[in-house]
Structures are given as C-alpha cells and as structure tokens.
C-alpha cells in the first residue's frame, strides 16, 4: 500500500510536538501553518521586512527535520542581549534571509527544508501575512493575534483582514489530494481557526473525501478557551465554518496529577473536560486515551498520539481499497 497522504493544519507548539511523532510513521506529510502571528521575533520581522511571520514555520521545520540535533538546537537559539538581535531566533533570521535571497517566502521555506532534510512539506496557509481580529462578547474588536488572549474577555468570533485572502495554491492542492486531514492541537482561536478562515482552504477541506481528524488540546488556554470542554472546541469551529468538519476527535482521558493541575490553575488553565455524550450525539467518533506527558509543561505524548492517528488513517485507506 502506498504511503497515505496526510495534511496537518495548525500552528504553535502542539503542532510541532505531534509532528515529531508523525514523521516516524510511513506517511507523506504536508504541514499547512498559520501566518497570523504578530508577536515577538515573528512580529518584528513581519513588520520590518514585510514577510509572513516565520516563527510557527520554523518550529514545524525543526520538528520534521532529519538534521543533526546540534544544528536544530542552533537554529532554535534565541539571542538575548546582542543589540538589534535580542529576541530573535537564528532560525527566524535564516528564513528571512532565505526569503530575501530567493525573492519569495515559499521558496525560502523550500530551500531551508532541503538543507534540514525535512521529512515532508511545510507550507504557509497563504503567501502573505494576515491580520487576525476578534469580536468579543461585549462587542469590542481586538486587533492582532498576540493581543487577543491578553484582553481577558470572552471571544465571540475571530476574522481575517483581508477576509478574501488567497491561499497558497500548493496548500489547496495538498488538501485535494489528501487521504487524511488533521487539525490541531494548538490555540483554538489564534492558531487553528485562522487557517480555516482562508476561504478556499476551508472549501477544499469541506469538499475533501479524506478522513478528517481533530486533536483536542489537553488544557484550556487563559483568555482564549477558559472553561471550554471538548464539545465547546468543536462548536467554535462549526460556528466559524458553518459545517460539520470531522469524522474523529482524538482526546486525552489520562489523569493529570493534582500537583500539575494546581500549577496550571495558578496560570488560569485547567484540563479540557471530555463531554462525551454531547460530542458523540453531534456525530463525532471519539478516540480517547492517555495522551499526555509532563516534563516542564504538559505536552501530548507524540508517540502514542501518532500511533492512533496512523491506525485511523491506515484503516480508512484499507476501507477505500
């Protein structure tokens, strides 16, 4: 059987962690990454060089790279005190340099992928930076991906500027050719939904006959998904897209030690509650397992998570034969 083609859509740390597990499976991976980031080093380079934000792209490249560990460590290195460089990671600067040399952000990503021996393709959702805005429950509008979680208000909806942003053609084609489409984990309103708001990307996902999987976050995110259940995450996506998008929902049902829960509670976060009956009644099939590891932070168990994903995709492919 040929390698299944899987398109993974999202952004942020959760996506990178998951991809480290998926790249060890016999899959043809295309990662489509958000370009709404406007904070930190990415925001500075975006504004000063007029390029899409490189940070999430860099993290995904590092996750899929087969390069020597020392090289990936160097590219993730962030300057601390050097005037003009403080706060920038070397990988972000290299992506900016590759873009300048090649004359195009997507070509720059492709060239750096070759240098790093990346397993799969990494594509921005669009070949331009986009502005993410949020309408809050009180009617106020917040501009900027980095600002949305900071205002401490309930999010009603997020939207893009420009609303009719054109997706990268290669991204649409990857979705059209996919056997599986995987969305999440990541910040719901600032990493996941922005990709789905790119009009032609959303249409391609809805029309695709691929199996569609959603990986839910383990913890809520302060200022973004406070007190959200698994069903609340799915409802938010449905409200923005207007479609029932997923066949399967993959969630953690492993116990989180009380001392770790207390540490997260101090930050305003708690475990995402699995409201199983509500989710299944809406037509989603739930795959629940112990999917967390704890080191400095709670993270998905990339090996266990990728096992579930691969088995679902493999079974889907066998049924299609």
PDB file of C-alpha atoms in Angstrom:
ATOM      1  CA  UNK A   1       0.000   0.000   0.000  1.00  0.00           C
ATOM      2  CA  UNK A   2       1.326   3.453  -0.901  1.00  0.00           C
ATOM      3  CA  UNK A   3       2.120   5.938   1.825  1.00  0.00           C
ATOM      4  CA  UNK A   4      -1.049   7.758   2.880  1.00  0.00           C
ATOM      5  CA  UNK A   5      -1.016  11.486   2.180  1.00  0.00           C
ATOM      6  CA  UNK A   6      -1.809  13.410   5.344  1.00  0.00           C
ATOM      7  CA  UNK A   7      -2.284  17.160   5.616  1.00  0.00           C
ATOM      8  CA  UNK A   8      -1.729  18.604   9.079  1.00  0.00           C
ATOM      9  CA  UNK A   9      -3.120  22.090   9.719  1.00  0.00           C
ATOM     10  CA  UNK A  10      -2.432  24.415  12.638  1.00  0.00           C
ATOM     11  CA  UNK A  11       0.346  26.249  14.389  1.00  0.00           C
ATOM     12  CA  UNK A  12       2.080  26.664  17.721  1.00  0.00           C
ATOM     13  CA  UNK A  13       3.924  24.233  19.976  1.00  0.00           C
ATOM     14  CA  UNK A  14       1.286  21.499  19.971  1.00  0.00           C
ATOM     15  CA  UNK A  15       1.537  21.013  16.223  1.00  0.00           C
ATOM     16  CA  UNK A  16       5.334  20.707  16.373  1.00  0.00           C
ATOM     17  CA  UNK A  17       5.202  18.133  19.187  1.00  0.00           C
ATOM     18  CA  UNK A  18       2.733  15.983  17.252  1.00  0.00           C
ATOM     19  CA  UNK A  19       4.747  16.170  14.026  1.00  0.00           C
ATOM     20  CA  UNK A  20       7.817  14.766  15.783  1.00  0.00           C
ATOM     21  CA  UNK A  21       5.835  11.569  16.267  1.00  0.00           C
ATOM     22  CA  UNK A  22       4.125  11.526  12.876  1.00  0.00           C
ATOM     23  CA  UNK A  23       7.384  11.843  10.924  1.00  0.00           C
ATOM     24  CA  UNK A  24       8.400   8.405  12.239  1.00  0.00           C
ATOM     25  CA  UNK A  25       5.370   6.816  10.554  1.00  0.00           C
ATOM     26  CA  UNK A  26       5.201   5.819   6.870  1.00  0.00           C
ATOM     27  CA  UNK A  27       3.210   8.915   5.911  1.00  0.00           C
ATOM     28  CA  UNK A  28       3.534  11.542   3.188  1.00  0.00           C
ATOM     29  CA  UNK A  29       3.177  14.665   5.363  1.00  0.00           C
ATOM     30  CA  UNK A  30       2.239  18.200   4.328  1.00  0.00           C
ATOM     31  CA  UNK A  31       2.008  20.735   7.150  1.00  0.00           C
ATOM     32  CA  UNK A  32      -0.042  23.888   6.486  1.00  0.00           C
ATOM     33  CA  UNK A  33       0.863  26.558   9.017  1.00  0.00           C
ATOM     34  CA  UNK A  34      -0.857  29.751  10.115  1.00  0.00           C
ATOM     35  CA  UNK A  35       0.551  33.138   9.086  1.00  0.00           C
ATOM     36  CA  UNK A  36      -1.362  35.313  11.564  1.00  0.00           C
ATOM     37  CA  UNK A  37       1.352  35.574  14.239  1.00  0.00           C
ATOM     38  CA  UNK A  38       2.282  39.169  15.055  1.00  0.00           C
ATOM     39  CA  UNK A  39       4.140  38.877  18.349  1.00  0.00           C
ATOM     40  CA  UNK A  40       7.793  38.605  19.367  1.00  0.00           C
ATOM     41  CA  UNK A  41      10.515  37.984  16.804  1.00  0.00           C
ATOM     42  CA  UNK A  42       7.982  36.921  14.148  1.00  0.00           C
ATOM     43  CA  UNK A  43       6.053  40.157  14.555  1.00  0.00           C
ATOM     44  CA  UNK A  44       9.166  42.301  14.268  1.00  0.00           C
ATOM     45  CA  UNK A  45      10.399  40.532  11.119  1.00  0.00           C
ATOM     46  CA  UNK A  46       6.893  40.606   9.662  1.00  0.00           C
ATOM     47  CA  UNK A  47       6.637  44.371  10.123  1.00  0.00           C
ATOM     48  CA  UNK A  48      10.190  45.350   9.217  1.00  0.00           C
ATOM     49  CA  UNK A  49      10.727  43.007   6.258  1.00  0.00           C
ATOM     50  CA  UNK A  50       7.128  42.706   5.027  1.00  0.00           C
ATOM     51  CA  UNK A  51       7.230  38.914   5.055  1.00  0.00           C
ATOM     52  CA  UNK A  52       4.842  36.361   6.578  1.00  0.00           C
ATOM     53  CA  UNK A  53       5.723  35.582  10.215  1.00  0.00           C
ATOM     54  CA  UNK A  54       8.388  32.844  10.294  1.00  0.00           C
ATOM     55  CA  UNK A  55       8.100  31.536  13.883  1.00  0.00           C
ATOM     56  CA  UNK A  56       5.492  28.782  13.519  1.00  0.00           C
ATOM     57  CA  UNK A  57       7.033  27.736  10.193  1.00  0.00           C
ATOM     58  CA  UNK A  58      10.450  27.465  11.876  1.00  0.00           C
ATOM     59  CA  UNK A  59       9.091  25.264  14.669  1.00  0.00           C
ATOM     60  CA  UNK A  60       7.428  22.913  12.183  1.00  0.00           C
ATOM     61  CA  UNK A  61      10.594  22.697  10.065  1.00  0.00           C
ATOM     62  CA  UNK A  62      12.586  21.780  13.182  1.00  0.00           C
ATOM     63  CA  UNK A  63      10.008  19.143  14.150  1.00  0.00           C
ATOM     64  CA  UNK A  64      10.168  17.455  10.731  1.00  0.00           C
ATOM     65  CA  UNK A  65      13.924  17.864  10.203  1.00  0.00           C
ATOM     66  CA  UNK A  66      16.360  14.982   9.967  1.00  0.00           C
ATOM     67  CA  UNK A  67      19.280  17.330  10.591  1.00  0.00           C
ATOM     68  CA  UNK A  68      21.866  16.807  13.321  1.00  0.00           C
ATOM     69  CA  UNK A  69      20.479  17.697  16.773  1.00  0.00           C
ATOM     70  CA  UNK A  70      23.163  20.355  17.210  1.00  0.00           C
ATOM     71  CA  UNK A  71      22.051  22.125  14.011  1.00  0.00           C
ATOM     72  CA  UNK A  72      18.408  22.197  15.087  1.00  0.00           C
ATOM     73  CA  UNK A  73      19.481  23.460  18.513  1.00  0.00           C
ATOM     74  CA  UNK A  74      21.472  26.245  16.869  1.00  0.00           C
ATOM     75  CA  UNK A  75      18.535  27.246  14.654  1.00  0.00           C
ATOM     76  CA  UNK A  76      16.262  27.406  17.706  1.00  0.00           C
ATOM     77  CA  UNK A  77      18.823  29.557  19.559  1.00  0.00           C
ATOM     78  CA  UNK A  78      17.403  32.916  20.584  1.00  0.00           C
ATOM     79  CA  UNK A  79      19.740  35.893  21.027  1.00  0.00           C
ATOM     80  CA  UNK A  80      19.403  37.503  24.445  1.00  0.00           C
ATOM     81  CA  UNK A  81      21.487  40.635  24.770  1.00  0.00           C
ATOM     82  CA  UNK A  82      23.013  41.455  21.370  1.00  0.00           C
ATOM     83  CA  UNK A  83      21.717  44.885  20.278  1.00  0.00           C
ATOM     84  CA  UNK A  84      19.440  44.562  17.249  1.00  0.00           C
ATOM     85  CA  UNK A  85      19.263  40.775  17.602  1.00  0.00           C
ATOM     86  CA  UNK A  86      17.818  40.365  21.107  1.00  0.00           C
ATOM     87  CA  UNK A  87      14.676  38.228  20.997  1.00  0.00           C
ATOM     88  CA  UNK A  88      15.290  36.842  17.519  1.00  0.00           C
ATOM     89  CA  UNK A  89      15.892  33.138  16.931  1.00  0.00           C
ATOM     90  CA  UNK A  90      18.551  32.199  14.412  1.00  0.00           C
ATOM     91  CA  UNK A  91      16.018  30.082  12.508  1.00  0.00           C
ATOM     92  CA  UNK A  92      13.707  33.077  12.039  1.00  0.00           C
ATOM     93  CA  UNK A  93      16.614  35.131  10.719  1.00  0.00           C
ATOM     94  CA  UNK A  94      17.616  32.327   8.353  1.00  0.00           C
ATOM     95  CA  UNK A  95      14.069  32.112   6.986  1.00  0.00           C
ATOM     96  CA  UNK A  96      14.091  35.872   6.480  1.00  0.00           C
ATOM     97  CA  UNK A  97      17.474  35.618   4.721  1.00  0.00           C
ATOM     98  CA  UNK A  98      16.301  32.730   2.515  1.00  0.00           C
ATOM     99  CA  UNK A  99      13.237  34.764   1.565  1.00  0.00           C
ATOM    100  CA  UNK A 100      15.420  37.724   0.616  1.00  0.00           C
ATOM    101  CA  UNK A 101      17.847  35.557  -1.373  1.00  0.00           C
ATOM    102  CA  UNK A 102      15.156  33.602  -3.226  1.00  0.00           C
ATOM    103  CA  UNK A 103      12.756  36.539  -3.533  1.00  0.00           C
ATOM    104  CA  UNK A 104       9.839  34.519  -2.175  1.00  0.00           C
ATOM    105  CA  UNK A 105       8.821  33.219   1.264  1.00  0.00           C
ATOM    106  CA  UNK A 106       7.596  29.845  -0.004  1.00  0.00           C
ATOM    107  CA  UNK A 107      10.792  29.278  -1.984  1.00  0.00           C
ATOM    108  CA  UNK A 108      12.794  30.238   1.106  1.00  0.00           C
ATOM    109  CA  UNK A 109      10.953  27.588   3.137  1.00  0.00           C
ATOM    110  CA  UNK A 110      11.563  25.012   0.417  1.00  0.00           C
ATOM    111  CA  UNK A 111      15.301  25.740   0.342  1.00  0.00           C
ATOM    112  CA  UNK A 112      15.676  25.611   4.124  1.00  0.00           C
ATOM    113  CA  UNK A 113      13.668  22.352   4.120  1.00  0.00           C
ATOM    114  CA  UNK A 114      16.235  20.886   1.752  1.00  0.00           C
ATOM    115  CA  UNK A 115      19.127  21.981   3.987  1.00  0.00           C
ATOM    116  CA  UNK A 116      17.444  20.443   7.040  1.00  0.00           C
ATOM    117  CA  UNK A 117      16.394  17.212   5.253  1.00  0.00           C
ATOM    118  CA  UNK A 118      12.781  17.806   6.269  1.00  0.00           C
ATOM    119  CA  UNK A 119      10.513  14.759   6.040  1.00  0.00           C
ATOM    120  CA  UNK A 120       7.519  16.126   4.160  1.00  0.00           C
ATOM    121  CA  UNK A 121       6.465  19.591   3.014  1.00  0.00           C
ATOM    122  CA  UNK A 122       5.877  22.726   5.057  1.00  0.00           C
ATOM    123  CA  UNK A 123       3.589  25.364   3.541  1.00  0.00           C
ATOM    124  CA  UNK A 124       2.191  28.640   4.843  1.00  0.00           C
ATOM    125  CA  UNK A 125      -1.595  28.897   4.627  1.00  0.00           C
ATOM    126  CA  UNK A 126      -1.048  31.985   2.437  1.00  0.00           C
ATOM    127  CA  UNK A 127       1.995  33.648   0.895  1.00  0.00           C
ATOM    128  CA  UNK A 128       1.289  36.864   2.782  1.00  0.00           C
ATOM    129  CA  UNK A 129       0.881  37.890   6.393  1.00  0.00           C
ATOM    130  CA  UNK A 130      -2.705  38.242   7.526  1.00  0.00           C
ATOM    131  CA  UNK A 131      -4.188  40.276  10.360  1.00  0.00           C
ATOM    132  CA  UNK A 132      -6.352  38.370  12.838  1.00  0.00           C
ATOM    133  CA  UNK A 133      -9.111  40.265  14.624  1.00  0.00           C
ATOM    134  CA  UNK A 134     -11.572  39.174  17.296  1.00  0.00           C
ATOM    135  CA  UNK A 135     -15.035  40.369  18.174  1.00  0.00           C
ATOM    136  CA  UNK A 136     -15.584  39.940  21.893  1.00  0.00           C
ATOM    137  CA  UNK A 137     -18.851  39.094  23.615  1.00  0.00           C
ATOM    138  CA  UNK A 138     -19.196  42.750  24.683  1.00  0.00           C
ATOM    139  CA  UNK A 139     -18.954  43.912  21.044  1.00  0.00           C
ATOM    140  CA  UNK A 140     -15.420  45.279  21.245  1.00  0.00           C
ATOM    141  CA  UNK A 141     -12.888  44.483  18.496  1.00  0.00           C
ATOM    142  CA  UNK A 142      -9.334  43.383  19.273  1.00  0.00           C
ATOM    143  CA  UNK A 143      -6.692  43.537  16.535  1.00  0.00           C
ATOM    144  CA  UNK A 144      -3.690  41.222  16.415  1.00  0.00           C
ATOM    145  CA  UNK A 145      -3.162  37.536  17.166  1.00  0.00           C
ATOM    146  CA  UNK A 146      -0.874  38.275  20.110  1.00  0.00           C
ATOM    147  CA  UNK A 147      -3.335  40.713  21.704  1.00  0.00           C
ATOM    148  CA  UNK A 148      -6.488  38.572  21.595  1.00  0.00           C
ATOM    149  CA  UNK A 149      -5.741  36.336  24.632  1.00  0.00           C
ATOM    150  CA  UNK A 150      -4.444  39.281  26.675  1.00  0.00           C
ATOM    151  CA  UNK A 151      -7.624  41.359  26.947  1.00  0.00           C
ATOM    152  CA  UNK A 152      -9.342  38.891  29.278  1.00  0.00           C
ATOM    153  CA  UNK A 153     -12.708  38.922  27.514  1.00  0.00           C
ATOM    154  CA  UNK A 154     -14.899  36.174  26.086  1.00  0.00           C
ATOM    155  CA  UNK A 155     -14.306  35.689  22.352  1.00  0.00           C
ATOM    156  CA  UNK A 156     -17.422  35.709  20.179  1.00  0.00           C
ATOM    157  CA  UNK A 157     -15.660  35.186  16.848  1.00  0.00           C
ATOM    158  CA  UNK A 158     -12.391  35.804  15.030  1.00  0.00           C
ATOM    159  CA  UNK A 159     -11.979  37.025  11.465  1.00  0.00           C
ATOM    160  CA  UNK A 160      -9.252  37.838   8.956  1.00  0.00           C
ATOM    161  CA  UNK A 161      -8.156  41.022   7.293  1.00  0.00           C
ATOM    162  CA  UNK A 162      -8.245  40.854   4.341  1.00  0.00           C
ATOM    163  CA  UNK A 163     -11.224  38.470   4.501  1.00  0.00           C
ATOM    164  CA  UNK A 164     -10.670  37.234   0.947  1.00  0.00           C
ATOM    165  CA  UNK A 165      -7.008  36.296   1.392  1.00  0.00           C
ATOM    166  CA  UNK A 166      -5.838  33.881  -1.286  1.00  0.00           C
ATOM    167  CA  UNK A 167      -4.465  30.580  -0.007  1.00  0.00           C
ATOM    168  CA  UNK A 168      -1.242  29.132  -1.313  1.00  0.00           C
ATOM    169  CA  UNK A 169      -2.111  27.080  -4.413  1.00  0.00           C
ATOM    170  CA  UNK A 170       0.082  24.190  -3.238  1.00  0.00           C
ATOM    171  CA  UNK A 171      -1.824  24.108   0.064  1.00  0.00           C
ATOM    172  CA  UNK A 172      -5.182  23.756  -1.681  1.00  0.00           C
ATOM    173  CA  UNK A 173      -3.782  21.042  -3.960  1.00  0.00           C
ATOM    174  CA  UNK A 174      -2.375  19.138  -0.967  1.00  0.00           C
ATOM    175  CA  UNK A 175      -5.824  19.151   0.667  1.00  0.00           C
ATOM    176  CA  UNK A 176      -7.479  17.997  -2.561  1.00  0.00           C
ATOM    177  CA  UNK A 177      -5.040  15.068  -2.849  1.00  0.00           C
ATOM    178  CA  UNK A 178      -5.069  14.125   0.846  1.00  0.00           C
ATOM    179  CA  UNK A 179      -6.150  10.787   2.261  1.00  0.00           C
ATOM    180  CA  UNK A 180      -6.363  12.334   5.735  1.00  0.00           C
ATOM    181  CA  UNK A 181      -6.688  15.877   7.082  1.00  0.00           C
ATOM    182  CA  UNK A 182      -5.618  16.502  10.666  1.00  0.00           C
ATOM    183  CA  UNK A 183      -6.390  19.737  12.524  1.00  0.00           C
ATOM    184  CA  UNK A 184      -4.956  20.663  15.924  1.00  0.00           C
ATOM    185  CA  UNK A 185      -3.689  20.666  18.567  1.00  0.00           C
ATOM    186  CA  UNK A 186      -2.997  24.353  19.109  1.00  0.00           C
ATOM    187  CA  UNK A 187      -4.536  27.623  20.230  1.00  0.00           C
ATOM    188  CA  UNK A 188      -8.127  27.366  19.041  1.00  0.00           C
ATOM    189  CA  UNK A 189      -8.822  30.950  18.032  1.00  0.00           C
ATOM    190  CA  UNK A 190      -5.298  32.081  17.140  1.00  0.00           C
ATOM    191  CA  UNK A 191      -3.632  29.018  15.552  1.00  0.00           C
ATOM    192  CA  UNK A 192      -6.363  26.652  14.321  1.00  0.00           C
ATOM    193  CA  UNK A 193      -9.370  28.700  13.219  1.00  0.00           C
ATOM    194  CA  UNK A 194      -7.314  31.335  11.285  1.00  0.00           C
ATOM    195  CA  UNK A 195      -6.308  28.637   8.777  1.00  0.00           C
ATOM    196  CA  UNK A 196      -9.939  27.590   8.371  1.00  0.00           C
ATOM    197  CA  UNK A 197     -10.982  31.186   7.691  1.00  0.00           C
ATOM    198  CA  UNK A 198      -8.914  31.304   4.489  1.00  0.00           C
ATOM    199  CA  UNK A 199     -11.922  30.858   2.151  1.00  0.00           C
ATOM    200  CA  UNK A 200     -10.615  28.423  -0.452  1.00  0.00           C
ATOM    201  CA  UNK A 201      -8.776  26.350   2.155  1.00  0.00           C
ATOM    202  CA  UNK A 202     -11.994  25.843   4.101  1.00  0.00           C
ATOM    203  CA  UNK A 203     -13.888  24.929   0.935  1.00  0.00           C
ATOM    204  CA  UNK A 204     -11.235  22.391  -0.056  1.00  0.00           C
ATOM    205  CA  UNK A 205     -11.399  20.770   3.397  1.00  0.00           C
ATOM    206  CA  UNK A 206     -15.203  20.578   3.377  1.00  0.00           C
ATOM    207  CA  UNK A 207     -15.271  19.081  -0.134  1.00  0.00           C
ATOM    208  CA  UNK A 208     -12.465  16.592   0.503  1.00  0.00           C
ATOM    209  CA  UNK A 209     -13.305  12.902   0.826  1.00  0.00           C
ATOM    210  CA  UNK A 210     -10.337  12.383   3.135  1.00  0.00           C
ATOM    211  CA  UNK A 211     -10.843  11.192   6.698  1.00  0.00           C
ATOM    212  CA  UNK A 212     -10.854  14.295   8.919  1.00  0.00           C
ATOM    213  CA  UNK A 213      -9.417  14.235  12.424  1.00  0.00           C
ATOM    214  CA  UNK A 214      -9.396  16.813  15.211  1.00  0.00           C
ATOM    215  CA  UNK A 215      -6.852  16.588  18.033  1.00  0.00           C
ATOM    216  CA  UNK A 216      -8.183  18.492  21.014  1.00  0.00           C
ATOM    217  CA  UNK A 217      -5.947  20.417  23.400  1.00  0.00           C
ATOM    218  CA  UNK A 218      -5.218  18.866  26.776  1.00  0.00           C
ATOM    219  CA  UNK A 219      -5.549  22.130  28.726  1.00  0.00           C
ATOM    220  CA  UNK A 220      -7.652  25.248  28.338  1.00  0.00           C
ATOM    221  CA  UNK A 221      -5.876  28.447  27.327  1.00  0.00           C
ATOM    222  CA  UNK A 222      -6.344  31.537  29.516  1.00  0.00           C
ATOM    223  CA  UNK A 223      -8.010  34.392  27.656  1.00  0.00           C
ATOM    224  CA  UNK A 224      -8.968  32.113  24.800  1.00  0.00           C
ATOM    225  CA  UNK A 225     -10.730  28.897  25.833  1.00  0.00           C
ATOM    226  CA  UNK A 226     -11.436  29.413  29.544  1.00  0.00           C
ATOM    227  CA  UNK A 227     -13.646  26.579  30.889  1.00  0.00           C
ATOM    228  CA  UNK A 228     -14.032  25.055  27.398  1.00  0.00           C
ATOM    229  CA  UNK A 229     -14.965  21.398  27.031  1.00  0.00           C
ATOM    230  CA  UNK A 230     -14.107  19.234  24.031  1.00  0.00           C
ATOM    231  CA  UNK A 231     -17.579  19.983  22.665  1.00  0.00           C
ATOM    232  CA  UNK A 232     -17.014  23.728  23.058  1.00  0.00           C
ATOM    233  CA  UNK A 233     -13.893  23.494  20.873  1.00  0.00           C
ATOM    234  CA  UNK A 234     -15.862  21.683  18.177  1.00  0.00           C
ATOM    235  CA  UNK A 235     -18.789  24.099  18.433  1.00  0.00           C
ATOM    236  CA  UNK A 236     -16.459  27.080  17.949  1.00  0.00           C
ATOM    237  CA  UNK A 237     -15.048  25.578  14.748  1.00  0.00           C
ATOM    238  CA  UNK A 238     -18.530  24.725  13.482  1.00  0.00           C
ATOM    239  CA  UNK A 239     -19.719  28.277  14.188  1.00  0.00           C
ATOM    240  CA  UNK A 240     -16.888  29.758  12.136  1.00  0.00           C
ATOM    241  CA  UNK A 241     -17.015  27.312   9.239  1.00  0.00           C
ATOM    242  CA  UNK A 242     -20.750  26.522   9.200  1.00  0.00           C
ATOM    243  CA  UNK A 243     -20.003  22.854   8.546  1.00  0.00           C
ATOM    244  CA  UNK A 244     -19.637  19.590  10.454  1.00  0.00           C
ATOM    245  CA  UNK A 245     -15.974  19.051   9.671  1.00  0.00           C
ATOM    246  CA  UNK A 246     -14.593  15.986  11.469  1.00  0.00           C
ATOM    247  CA  UNK A 247     -15.072  12.230  11.431  1.00  0.00           C
ATOM    248  CA  UNK A 248     -12.945  11.562  14.518  1.00  0.00           C
ATOM    249  CA  UNK A 249     -11.985  13.541  17.616  1.00  0.00           C
ATOM    250  CA  UNK A 250      -8.852  12.463  19.490  1.00  0.00           C
ATOM    251  CA  UNK A 251      -8.807  13.478  23.156  1.00  0.00           C
ATOM    252  CA  UNK A 252      -6.822  12.851  26.296  1.00  0.00           C
ATOM    253  CA  UNK A 253      -8.549  10.968  29.089  1.00  0.00           C
ATOM    254  CA  UNK A 254      -5.412  10.298  31.113  1.00  0.00           C
ATOM    255  CA  UNK A 255      -5.321  11.590  34.663  1.00  0.00           C
ATOM    256  CA  UNK A 256      -3.270  14.705  35.323  1.00  0.00           C
ATOM    257  CA  UNK A 257      -1.507  14.646  38.714  1.00  0.00           C
ATOM    258  CA  UNK A 258      -3.033  17.092  41.233  1.00  0.00           C
ATOM    259  CA  UNK A 259       0.222  18.990  41.725  1.00  0.00           C
ATOM    260  CA  UNK A 260       0.433  19.639  37.992  1.00  0.00           C
ATOM    261  CA  UNK A 261      -3.216  20.700  37.834  1.00  0.00           C
ATOM    262  CA  UNK A 262      -2.506  23.126  40.683  1.00  0.00           C
ATOM    263  CA  UNK A 263       0.441  24.592  38.830  1.00  0.00           C
ATOM    264  CA  UNK A 264      -1.694  25.180  35.727  1.00  0.00           C
ATOM    265  CA  UNK A 265      -4.567  26.534  37.832  1.00  0.00           C
ATOM    266  CA  UNK A 266      -2.236  29.294  39.038  1.00  0.00           C
ATOM    267  CA  UNK A 267      -1.933  30.324  35.369  1.00  0.00           C
ATOM    268  CA  UNK A 268      -5.693  30.169  34.850  1.00  0.00           C
ATOM    269  CA  UNK A 269      -5.731  26.880  32.925  1.00  0.00           C
ATOM    270  CA  UNK A 270      -7.369  23.538  33.622  1.00  0.00           C
ATOM    271  CA  UNK A 271      -7.874  20.199  31.882  1.00  0.00           C
ATOM    272  CA  UNK A 272     -10.273  20.262  28.943  1.00  0.00           C
ATOM    273  CA  UNK A 273     -13.362  18.316  30.042  1.00  0.00           C
ATOM    274  CA  UNK A 274     -14.483  15.476  27.782  1.00  0.00           C
ATOM    275  CA  UNK A 275     -18.263  15.866  27.463  1.00  0.00           C
ATOM    276  CA  UNK A 276     -18.508  12.520  25.707  1.00  0.00           C
ATOM    277  CA  UNK A 277     -22.280  12.278  25.304  1.00  0.00           C
ATOM    278  CA  UNK A 278     -22.584  15.775  23.844  1.00  0.00           C
ATOM    279  CA  UNK A 279     -19.763  15.133  21.383  1.00  0.00           C
ATOM    280  CA  UNK A 280     -20.986  11.737  20.180  1.00  0.00           C
ATOM    281  CA  UNK A 281     -24.565  12.987  19.836  1.00  0.00           C
ATOM    282  CA  UNK A 282     -23.288  15.526  17.318  1.00  0.00           C
ATOM    283  CA  UNK A 283     -21.931  12.728  15.137  1.00  0.00           C
ATOM    284  CA  UNK A 284     -18.264  12.696  16.077  1.00  0.00           C
ATOM    285  CA  UNK A 285     -16.473   9.436  16.841  1.00  0.00           C
ATOM    286  CA  UNK A 286     -14.235   9.871  19.876  1.00  0.00           C
ATOM    287  CA  UNK A 287     -10.838   8.241  20.350  1.00  0.00           C
ATOM    288  CA  UNK A 288      -9.819   8.722  23.995  1.00  0.00           C
ATOM    289  CA  UNK A 289      -6.535   7.584  25.534  1.00  0.00           C
ATOM    290  CA  UNK A 290      -3.833   8.662  27.955  1.00  0.00           C
ATOM    291  CA  UNK A 291      -2.091  11.109  25.655  1.00  0.00           C
ATOM    292  CA  UNK A 292      -0.102  13.389  27.948  1.00  0.00           C
ATOM    293  CA  UNK A 293       3.480  13.589  29.113  1.00  0.00           C
ATOM    294  CA  UNK A 294       4.814  16.014  31.688  1.00  0.00           C
ATOM    295  CA  UNK A 295       8.276  17.496  31.585  1.00  0.00           C
ATOM    296  CA  UNK A 296       8.470  21.248  32.069  1.00  0.00           C
ATOM    297  CA  UNK A 297       4.955  21.577  30.649  1.00  0.00           C
ATOM    298  CA  UNK A 298       2.166  19.185  29.786  1.00  0.00           C
ATOM    299  CA  UNK A 299       2.566  18.002  26.223  1.00  0.00           C
ATOM    300  CA  UNK A 300       0.897  15.425  24.040  1.00  0.00           C
ATOM    301  CA  UNK A 301       2.613  12.046  24.017  1.00  0.00           C
ATOM    302  CA  UNK A 302       3.790  12.287  20.407  1.00  0.00           C
ATOM    303  CA  UNK A 303       4.445   8.551  20.041  1.00  0.00           C
ATOM    304  CA  UNK A 304       1.090   7.406  21.427  1.00  0.00           C
ATOM    305  CA  UNK A 305      -0.817  10.137  19.581  1.00  0.00           C
ATOM    306  CA  UNK A 306       0.844   9.383  16.252  1.00  0.00           C
ATOM    307  CA  UNK A 307       0.048   5.677  16.723  1.00  0.00           C
ATOM    308  CA  UNK A 308      -3.672   6.440  16.991  1.00  0.00           C
ATOM    309  CA  UNK A 309      -3.550   8.783  14.001  1.00  0.00           C
ATOM    310  CA  UNK A 310      -1.690   6.305  11.820  1.00  0.00           C
ATOM    311  CA  UNK A 311      -4.044   3.418  12.688  1.00  0.00           C
ATOM    312  CA  UNK A 312      -7.091   5.554  11.853  1.00  0.00           C
ATOM    313  CA  UNK A 313      -5.588   6.613   8.530  1.00  0.00           C
ATOM    314  CA  UNK A 314      -4.429   3.087   7.705  1.00  0.00           C
ATOM    315  CA  UNK A 315      -7.890   1.643   8.394  1.00  0.00           C
ATOM    316  CA  UNK A 316      -9.507   4.372   6.309  1.00  0.00           C
ATOM    317  CA  UNK A 317      -7.202   3.550   3.395  1.00  0.00           C
ATOM    318  CA  UNK A 318      -7.962  -0.159   3.661  1.00  0.00           C
ATOM    319  CA  UNK A 319     -11.710   0.531   3.575  1.00  0.00           C
ATOM    320  CA  UNK A 320     -11.266   2.605   0.417  1.00  0.00           C
ATOM    321  CA  UNK A 321      -9.440  -0.135  -1.492  1.00  0.00           C
TER     322      UNK A 321
END
